[in-house]
Amino acid sequence: MTQQVFARIAGTGSYLPEKVLTNADLAKIVDTSDEWIATRTGIRERHIAADGQTTGDLAYHAAVRAMEAAGVQASELDLIVLGTTTPDLIFPSTACLVQNRLGANGCPAFDVNAACCGFVYALTIADKFIRSGAARTVLVIGAETLTRMVDWTDRTTCVLFGDGAGAVVLKADTETGILSTHMHADGSKKELLWGPVGVSVGFKPDEPNCGVKIHMSGNDVFKHAVKALDSVVEETLEHNGLDRHDIDWLIPHQANLRIIEATAKRLDMPMDRVIVTVDKHGNTSSGSVPLALDEAVRAGRVQRGQLVLLEAFGGGFTWGSALLRY
Ligand code: COA
């Protein structure tokens, strides 16, 4: 009988650009206040990529740190999967750019676009490659420069987003690792959260609703996110025959503290078992979950052997989860 293989997280890394934009800074640009932003979202500040600093740059630095933590050389990588919705170029993929910079030439590399769920989708794909025996060492990255497509005159969206990247190195392991992953999408709700420009649709910067910017119906997104995350969390527990009290840590997508609290409540989890970085990072889209994971690991909060639940929700809509023994 062939032995079951798991994808175990061998190392984590992350990178945040130097520049910090506080709520007070934003109040100088749009009609808002620290009090409004903090109360409605939990966000106090976010990092902004410098001029010329790209998603690929952030991804590269996060990847180097994850590979150092894992003790893995570029030549050992069998695959690179990068979740992003703000790639450097239309092509080649940002994963290919990072691969070249790492000197990992030869191994397959590709991007996954699932908006804020990009890292969970990328992790799922990497897990399947390892489980099937098609790869043994995989670099998974979530990286974004979403502030590049923020409308800085729209107070309803510009206060929410930040730039950043996180990465993990997965290694095949016969003992333990990712226990299950769950992915979903619903394209019928696309207009509630989208960036409606592109190569095929066209870039028409002067047409209303066609500039390179994020359009969002915040209230609707909020309701759909809470419902979808409730359901995927239930699905994950049921699939693994676990009770909600079995989970040691919840590492949620960092979009809004109130959405995070709703999921924690559903799991009957005290907030000190939930990793929260939204206050310092804002919503870094695909970067958010691996950034939060890396911070929690480096702070010694998430420990080897603990049961960790990751979840995310994003434009598409897309949503998903991963349950792992760290
Ligand atoms: N500062 C001050 N006032 C603001 C504001 C800001 N930055 N943004 C909106 N407002 C105003 C609105 O104009 C509105 O004013 P009105 O009542 O005079 O019309 C009022 O605040 C309430 O707006 P509303 O949209 O109902 O607030 P909300 O409680 O739903 O909070 C969000 C707005 C965006 C914070 C919230 O809906 C949200 O977080 N949604 C999910 C978004 C998300 O996570 N997206 C990414 C998913 S991956």
Short mmCIF file of C-alpha atoms and ligand atoms in Angstrom, two decimals:
data_model
loop_
_atom_site.label_atom_id
_atom_site.label_comp_id
_atom_site.label_asym_id
_atom_site.label_seq_id
_atom_site.Cartn_x
_atom_site.Cartn_y
_atom_site.Cartn_z
CA MET A 1 0.00 0.00 0.00
CA THR A 2 1.39 3.45 -0.85
CA GLN A 3 1.86 5.70 2.12
CA GLN A 4 -0.22 8.88 2.31
CA VAL A 5 1.76 12.05 1.65
CA PHE A 6 0.92 15.41 3.19
CA ALA A 7 2.09 18.89 2.22
CA ARG A 8 3.74 20.29 5.35
CA ILE A 9 4.65 23.94 5.81
CA ALA A 10 8.44 23.84 6.12
CA GLY A 11 8.92 27.61 6.32
CA THR A 12 7.07 30.93 6.10
CA GLY A 13 8.12 34.42 5.04
CA SER A 14 6.59 37.79 4.35
CA TYR A 15 7.43 41.26 3.18
CA LEU A 16 5.81 44.66 3.65
CA PRO A 17 6.89 47.80 1.79
CA GLU A 18 8.50 50.46 3.97
CA LYS A 19 6.03 53.29 3.48
CA VAL A 20 3.17 53.38 6.00
CA LEU A 21 -0.04 55.31 5.37
CA THR A 22 -2.05 55.95 8.55
CA ASN A 23 -5.74 56.74 8.85
CA ALA A 24 -4.73 60.29 9.80
CA ASP A 25 -2.78 60.54 6.51
CA LEU A 26 -5.90 59.40 4.63
CA ALA A 27 -8.04 61.97 6.40
CA LYS A 28 -5.89 64.60 4.65
CA ILE A 29 -6.79 63.17 1.22
CA VAL A 30 -10.48 62.21 1.56
CA ASP A 31 -13.39 63.08 3.86
CA THR A 32 -12.81 60.40 6.51
CA SER A 33 -11.45 59.98 10.03
CA ASP A 34 -9.38 57.56 12.05
CA GLU A 35 -12.45 56.96 14.21
CA TRP A 36 -14.68 55.99 11.23
CA ILE A 37 -12.12 53.68 9.62
CA ALA A 38 -11.08 52.00 12.89
CA THR A 39 -14.67 51.46 14.07
CA ARG A 40 -16.02 50.11 10.76
CA THR A 41 -13.00 48.10 9.64
CA GLY A 42 -10.43 47.73 12.45
CA ILE A 43 -7.77 49.21 10.13
CA ARG A 44 -5.36 51.82 11.53
CA GLU A 45 -2.59 51.83 8.94
CA ARG A 46 -1.42 50.06 5.79
CA HIS A 47 1.83 49.72 3.81
CA ILE A 48 2.17 51.19 0.32
CA ALA A 49 4.62 49.97 -2.33
CA ALA A 50 7.22 52.57 -3.37
CA ASP A 51 7.24 53.95 -6.92
CA GLY A 52 8.68 51.26 -9.14
CA GLN A 53 8.26 48.55 -6.50
CA THR A 54 6.13 45.79 -7.99
CA THR A 55 4.12 42.79 -6.81
CA GLY A 56 7.00 40.63 -8.03
CA ASP A 57 9.45 42.55 -5.82
CA LEU A 58 7.30 42.00 -2.73
CA ALA A 59 6.79 38.35 -3.69
CA TYR A 60 10.52 37.80 -4.19
CA HIS A 61 11.44 39.12 -0.72
CA ALA A 62 8.69 37.07 0.97
CA ALA A 63 9.85 33.98 -0.96
CA VAL A 64 13.51 34.42 0.05
CA ARG A 65 12.49 34.64 3.71
CA ALA A 66 10.25 31.54 3.46
CA MET A 67 13.02 29.58 1.73
CA GLU A 68 15.54 30.63 4.40
CA ALA A 69 13.12 29.55 7.14
CA ALA A 70 12.58 26.21 5.38
CA GLY A 71 16.30 25.71 4.62
CA VAL A 72 15.42 25.17 0.96
CA GLN A 73 17.56 26.23 -2.02
CA ALA A 74 16.05 27.53 -5.27
CA SER A 75 17.36 24.46 -7.10
CA GLU A 76 15.20 22.22 -4.88
CA LEU A 77 11.90 23.81 -5.92
CA ASP A 78 9.61 21.61 -8.04
CA LEU A 79 6.92 24.25 -8.54
CA ILE A 80 6.07 27.90 -7.86
CA VAL A 81 2.42 28.97 -7.55
CA LEU A 82 1.70 32.65 -6.96
CA GLY A 83 -1.69 34.08 -6.08
CA THR A 84 -2.18 37.64 -7.28
CA THR A 85 -4.74 39.88 -8.87
CA THR A 86 -2.20 42.68 -9.46
CA PRO A 87 0.51 40.99 -11.56
CA ASP A 88 3.56 42.99 -12.69
CA LEU A 89 2.72 42.36 -16.35
CA ILE A 90 -0.01 40.75 -18.39
CA PHE A 91 2.60 38.18 -19.25
CA PRO A 92 4.89 36.55 -18.38
CA SER A 93 3.35 35.61 -15.07
CA THR A 94 4.72 37.16 -11.89
CA ALA A 95 5.60 33.61 -10.80
CA CYS A 96 7.98 33.37 -13.80
CA LEU A 97 9.58 36.72 -12.89
CA VAL A 98 10.11 35.55 -9.30
CA GLN A 99 11.42 32.17 -10.48
CA ASN A 100 14.07 33.88 -12.61
CA ARG A 101 15.13 36.19 -9.79
CA LEU A 102 15.40 33.27 -7.37
CA GLY A 103 17.48 31.32 -9.88
CA ALA A 104 14.98 28.47 -9.80
CA ASN A 105 14.93 28.16 -13.56
CA GLY A 106 13.43 24.97 -14.91
CA CYS A 107 10.64 24.32 -12.46
CA PRO A 108 7.08 25.16 -13.54
CA ALA A 109 5.77 28.53 -12.33
CA PHE A 110 2.37 30.15 -12.77
CA ASP A 111 -0.03 32.70 -11.30
CA VAL A 112 -3.50 32.11 -9.91
CA ASN A 113 -6.06 34.92 -9.96
CA ALA A 114 -8.75 34.39 -7.34
CA ALA A 115 -8.73 37.98 -5.99
CA CYS A 116 -8.37 38.00 -2.18
CA CYS A 117 -8.67 34.20 -2.14
CA GLY A 118 -5.56 33.85 -4.33
CA PHE A 119 -3.30 32.40 -1.65
CA VAL A 120 -5.85 29.80 -0.53
CA TYR A 121 -6.38 28.77 -4.16
CA ALA A 122 -2.60 28.62 -4.76
CA LEU A 123 -2.08 26.59 -1.59
CA THR A 124 -4.81 24.19 -2.66
CA ILE A 125 -3.16 23.60 -6.04
CA ALA A 126 0.25 23.09 -4.41
CA ASP A 127 -1.29 20.64 -1.91
CA LYS A 128 -2.79 18.59 -4.78
CA PHE A 129 0.59 18.45 -6.56
CA ILE A 130 2.30 17.16 -3.42
CA ARG A 131 -0.46 14.70 -2.50
CA SER A 132 -0.41 13.25 -6.01
CA GLY A 133 3.37 12.84 -5.97
CA ALA A 134 3.85 15.31 -8.85
CA ALA A 135 5.97 17.61 -6.67
CA ARG A 136 7.84 17.37 -3.37
CA THR A 137 8.92 20.95 -2.65
CA VAL A 138 6.65 23.84 -3.64
CA LEU A 139 6.89 27.59 -3.14
CA VAL A 140 3.47 29.19 -2.65
CA ILE A 141 3.20 32.98 -2.64
CA GLY A 142 0.40 35.49 -2.15
CA ALA A 143 1.45 38.98 -3.26
CA GLU A 144 -0.34 42.19 -4.19
CA THR A 145 0.05 45.87 -4.91
CA LEU A 146 -3.67 46.53 -4.77
CA THR A 147 -3.19 50.19 -3.85
CA ARG A 148 -2.08 50.67 -7.48
CA MET A 149 -5.73 50.18 -8.48
CA VAL A 150 -7.35 52.12 -5.67
CA ASP A 151 -9.31 55.26 -6.48
CA TRP A 152 -7.77 57.71 -3.99
CA THR A 153 -10.81 60.00 -4.33
CA ASP A 154 -13.27 57.27 -3.25
CA ARG A 155 -13.38 57.12 0.55
CA THR A 156 -15.55 54.00 0.50
CA THR A 157 -12.71 51.88 -0.94
CA CYS A 158 -9.36 53.69 -0.63
CA VAL A 159 -9.23 53.29 3.14
CA LEU A 160 -9.43 49.51 2.95
CA PHE A 161 -6.42 48.26 1.01
CA GLY A 162 -2.67 47.87 1.50
CA ASP A 163 0.29 46.22 -0.24
CA GLY A 164 2.24 43.19 0.92
CA ALA A 165 3.27 39.60 0.31
CA GLY A 166 3.58 36.32 2.17
CA ALA A 167 4.95 32.94 1.19
CA VAL A 168 5.28 29.38 2.39
CA VAL A 169 7.49 26.49 1.32
CA LEU A 170 5.60 23.20 1.32
CA LYS A 171 7.44 19.90 1.57
CA ALA A 172 6.16 16.37 1.13
CA ASP A 173 5.87 14.69 4.54
CA THR A 174 4.51 11.31 5.58
CA GLU A 175 3.56 12.45 9.09
CA THR A 176 1.37 15.53 8.89
CA GLY A 177 0.60 18.78 7.10
CA ILE A 178 -2.38 20.16 5.19
CA LEU A 179 -5.40 18.03 6.13
CA SER A 180 -7.91 19.46 3.66
CA THR A 181 -8.57 22.39 1.36
CA HIS A 182 -11.91 23.74 0.13
CA MET A 183 -12.48 26.16 -2.75
CA HIS A 184 -15.62 27.84 -4.09
CA ALA A 185 -16.61 30.51 -6.60
CA ASP A 186 -19.77 32.31 -7.69
CA GLY A 187 -19.30 34.42 -10.83
CA SER A 188 -22.89 35.70 -10.77
CA LYS A 189 -21.95 38.31 -8.14
CA LYS A 190 -18.96 39.73 -10.02
CA GLU A 191 -20.19 43.34 -10.11
CA LEU A 192 -20.28 43.58 -6.32
CA LEU A 193 -16.47 43.63 -6.15
CA TRP A 194 -14.39 43.98 -9.28
CA GLY A 195 -11.82 45.82 -11.38
CA PRO A 196 -13.70 45.99 -14.66
CA VAL A 197 -10.86 46.60 -17.12
CA GLY A 198 -8.53 44.30 -18.98
CA VAL A 199 -6.94 43.34 -22.25
CA SER A 200 -10.02 41.84 -23.83
CA VAL A 201 -12.59 44.23 -22.39
CA GLY A 202 -10.25 47.14 -23.03
CA PHE A 203 -8.69 49.93 -21.03
CA LYS A 204 -10.85 53.04 -21.38
CA PRO A 205 -9.61 55.31 -18.62
CA ASP A 206 -12.00 58.16 -19.48
CA GLU A 207 -15.20 56.09 -19.44
CA PRO A 208 -17.15 55.98 -16.18
CA ASN A 209 -16.62 52.67 -14.38
CA CYS A 210 -13.79 51.70 -16.72
CA GLY A 211 -10.65 53.14 -15.12
CA VAL A 212 -8.18 50.77 -13.49
CA LYS A 213 -9.83 50.92 -10.10
CA ILE A 214 -11.69 48.80 -7.60
CA HIS A 215 -15.49 49.00 -7.59
CA MET A 216 -17.27 47.59 -4.58
CA SER A 217 -20.69 47.45 -2.93
CA GLY A 218 -19.29 47.26 0.60
CA ASN A 219 -22.49 46.30 2.39
CA ASP A 220 -23.34 43.48 0.00
CA VAL A 221 -19.79 42.15 0.03
CA PHE A 222 -19.82 42.18 3.82
CA LYS A 223 -23.00 40.05 4.00
CA HIS A 224 -21.87 37.57 1.34
CA ALA A 225 -18.43 37.24 2.96
CA VAL A 226 -19.82 36.42 6.41
CA LYS A 227 -22.24 33.84 4.97
CA ALA A 228 -19.71 32.19 2.67
CA LEU A 229 -17.04 32.01 5.38
CA ASP A 230 -19.52 30.51 7.87
CA SER A 231 -20.38 27.85 5.37
CA VAL A 232 -16.80 26.98 4.36
CA VAL A 233 -15.73 26.79 8.00
CA GLU A 234 -18.60 24.35 8.69
CA GLU A 235 -17.67 22.35 5.59
CA THR A 236 -14.04 22.11 6.72
CA LEU A 237 -14.90 20.91 10.22
CA GLU A 238 -17.42 18.39 8.92
CA HIS A 239 -15.01 17.05 6.28
CA ASN A 240 -12.40 16.37 8.97
CA GLY A 241 -14.86 15.08 11.58
CA LEU A 242 -13.77 17.85 13.95
CA ASP A 243 -15.53 19.96 16.51
CA ARG A 244 -15.05 23.76 16.36
CA HIS A 245 -13.26 23.64 19.72
CA ASP A 246 -10.52 21.44 18.21
CA ILE A 247 -9.04 24.35 16.23
CA ASP A 248 -6.04 26.01 17.90
CA TRP A 249 -5.75 29.05 15.62
CA LEU A 250 -7.93 30.85 13.11
CA ILE A 251 -5.92 32.76 10.50
CA PRO A 252 -8.53 34.60 8.47
CA HIS A 253 -8.30 36.83 5.43
CA GLN A 254 -7.73 40.32 6.81
CA ALA A 255 -10.41 42.45 5.14
CA ASN A 256 -12.46 43.76 8.03
CA LEU A 257 -12.25 43.10 11.77
CA ARG A 258 -16.03 42.76 11.98
CA ILE A 259 -16.02 39.96 9.36
CA ILE A 260 -13.18 38.25 11.26
CA GLU A 261 -15.11 38.53 14.54
CA ALA A 262 -18.21 37.03 12.93
CA THR A 263 -16.24 33.94 11.83
CA ALA A 264 -14.56 33.66 15.25
CA LYS A 265 -17.99 33.80 16.91
CA ARG A 266 -19.22 31.03 14.64
CA LEU A 267 -16.25 28.93 15.79
CA ASP A 268 -16.81 29.97 19.41
CA MET A 269 -13.19 31.13 19.41
CA PRO A 270 -11.89 33.80 21.75
CA MET A 271 -10.16 36.57 19.80
CA ASP A 272 -6.81 35.71 21.40
CA ARG A 273 -6.84 32.52 19.28
CA VAL A 274 -7.42 34.54 16.11
CA ILE A 275 -4.50 36.11 14.24
CA VAL A 276 -5.37 39.73 13.46
CA THR A 277 -3.10 41.93 11.34
CA VAL A 278 -5.76 43.99 9.57
CA ASP A 279 -5.08 46.89 11.95
CA LYS A 280 -1.50 47.23 10.65
CA HIS A 281 -1.80 45.87 7.09
CA GLY A 282 -5.30 46.72 5.85
CA ASN A 283 -6.57 44.32 3.19
CA THR A 284 -3.55 43.02 1.27
CA SER A 285 -5.74 40.63 -0.75
CA SER A 286 -3.74 37.47 -1.64
CA GLY A 287 -0.97 38.65 0.66
CA SER A 288 -3.13 38.74 3.76
CA VAL A 289 -3.33 35.13 4.94
CA PRO A 290 0.36 34.21 4.43
CA LEU A 291 1.41 37.55 5.97
CA ALA A 292 -0.69 36.83 9.06
CA LEU A 293 0.58 33.25 9.20
CA ASP A 294 4.21 34.35 8.99
CA GLU A 295 3.77 36.99 11.70
CA ALA A 296 2.10 34.43 13.98
CA VAL A 297 4.83 31.84 13.38
CA ARG A 298 7.68 34.32 13.91
CA ALA A 299 6.04 35.67 17.08
CA GLY A 300 5.99 32.10 18.43
CA ARG A 301 2.21 32.10 18.65
CA VAL A 302 1.49 29.33 16.13
CA GLN A 303 3.52 26.30 17.24
CA ARG A 304 4.42 22.99 15.59
CA GLY A 305 1.69 20.40 16.01
CA GLN A 306 -1.15 22.91 16.38
CA LEU A 307 -4.30 22.81 14.27
CA VAL A 308 -4.64 25.93 12.13
CA LEU A 309 -7.60 27.01 10.03
CA LEU A 310 -6.99 29.43 7.15
CA GLU A 311 -9.88 31.05 5.27
CA ALA A 312 -10.41 33.76 2.68
CA PHE A 313 -13.08 35.50 0.61
CA GLY A 314 -12.63 37.70 -2.44
CA GLY A 315 -13.94 39.16 -5.67
CA GLY A 316 -15.43 36.69 -8.12
CA PHE A 317 -16.83 35.82 -5.66
CA THR A 318 -14.22 33.30 -4.53
CA TRP A 319 -13.86 31.77 -1.10
CA GLY A 320 -12.05 28.87 0.50
CA SER A 321 -10.23 27.37 3.44
CA ALA A 322 -7.35 25.13 4.41
CA LEU A 323 -7.00 23.12 7.59
CA LEU A 324 -3.48 22.13 8.53
CA ARG A 325 -1.41 20.73 11.33
CA TYR A 326 1.49 23.17 11.46
N1 COA B 1 -15.08 57.62 6.01
C1 COA B 1 -16.18 58.22 6.47
N2 COA B 1 -17.42 57.88 6.04
C2 COA B 1 -17.52 56.91 5.13
C3 COA B 1 -16.38 56.25 4.60
C4 COA B 1 -15.13 56.66 5.08
N3 COA B 1 -13.98 56.09 4.66
N4 COA B 1 -16.78 55.33 3.71
C5 COA B 1 -18.12 55.39 3.67
N5 COA B 1 -18.57 56.33 4.52
C6 COA B 1 -19.94 56.74 4.78
C7 COA B 1 -20.88 56.38 3.66
O1 COA B 1 -20.83 57.38 2.67
C8 COA B 1 -22.19 56.32 4.38
O2 COA B 1 -22.66 57.63 4.55
P1 COA B 1 -24.25 57.96 4.43
O3 COA B 1 -24.90 57.15 5.52
O4 COA B 1 -24.27 59.42 4.64
O5 COA B 1 -24.62 57.52 3.05
C9 COA B 1 -21.84 55.77 5.76
O6 COA B 1 -20.43 55.99 5.90
C10 COA B 1 -22.13 54.30 5.93
O7 COA B 1 -21.65 53.59 4.80
P2 COA B 1 -21.78 52.05 4.67
O8 COA B 1 -21.23 51.63 3.37
O9 COA B 1 -23.19 51.63 5.00
O10 COA B 1 -20.84 51.57 5.86
P3 COA B 1 -20.52 50.12 6.36
O11 COA B 1 -20.78 50.03 7.80
O12 COA B 1 -21.12 49.06 5.48
O13 COA B 1 -18.96 50.05 6.17
C11 COA B 1 -17.35 49.06 4.70
C12 COA B 1 -18.41 50.14 4.87
C13 COA B 1 -16.78 49.16 3.30
C14 COA B 1 -16.29 49.28 5.72
C15 COA B 1 -18.01 47.67 4.93
O14 COA B 1 -19.19 47.55 4.19
C16 COA B 1 -17.08 46.56 4.55
O15 COA B 1 -16.02 46.39 5.11
N6 COA B 1 -17.51 45.70 3.59
C17 COA B 1 -16.71 44.60 3.14
C18 COA B 1 -15.64 45.11 2.23
C19 COA B 1 -14.57 44.11 2.02
O16 COA B 1 -14.14 43.48 2.94
N7 COA B 1 -14.11 44.00 0.78
C20 COA B 1 -13.06 43.14 0.42
C21 COA B 1 -13.51 41.74 0.51
S1 COA B 1 -12.18 40.72 0.09
#
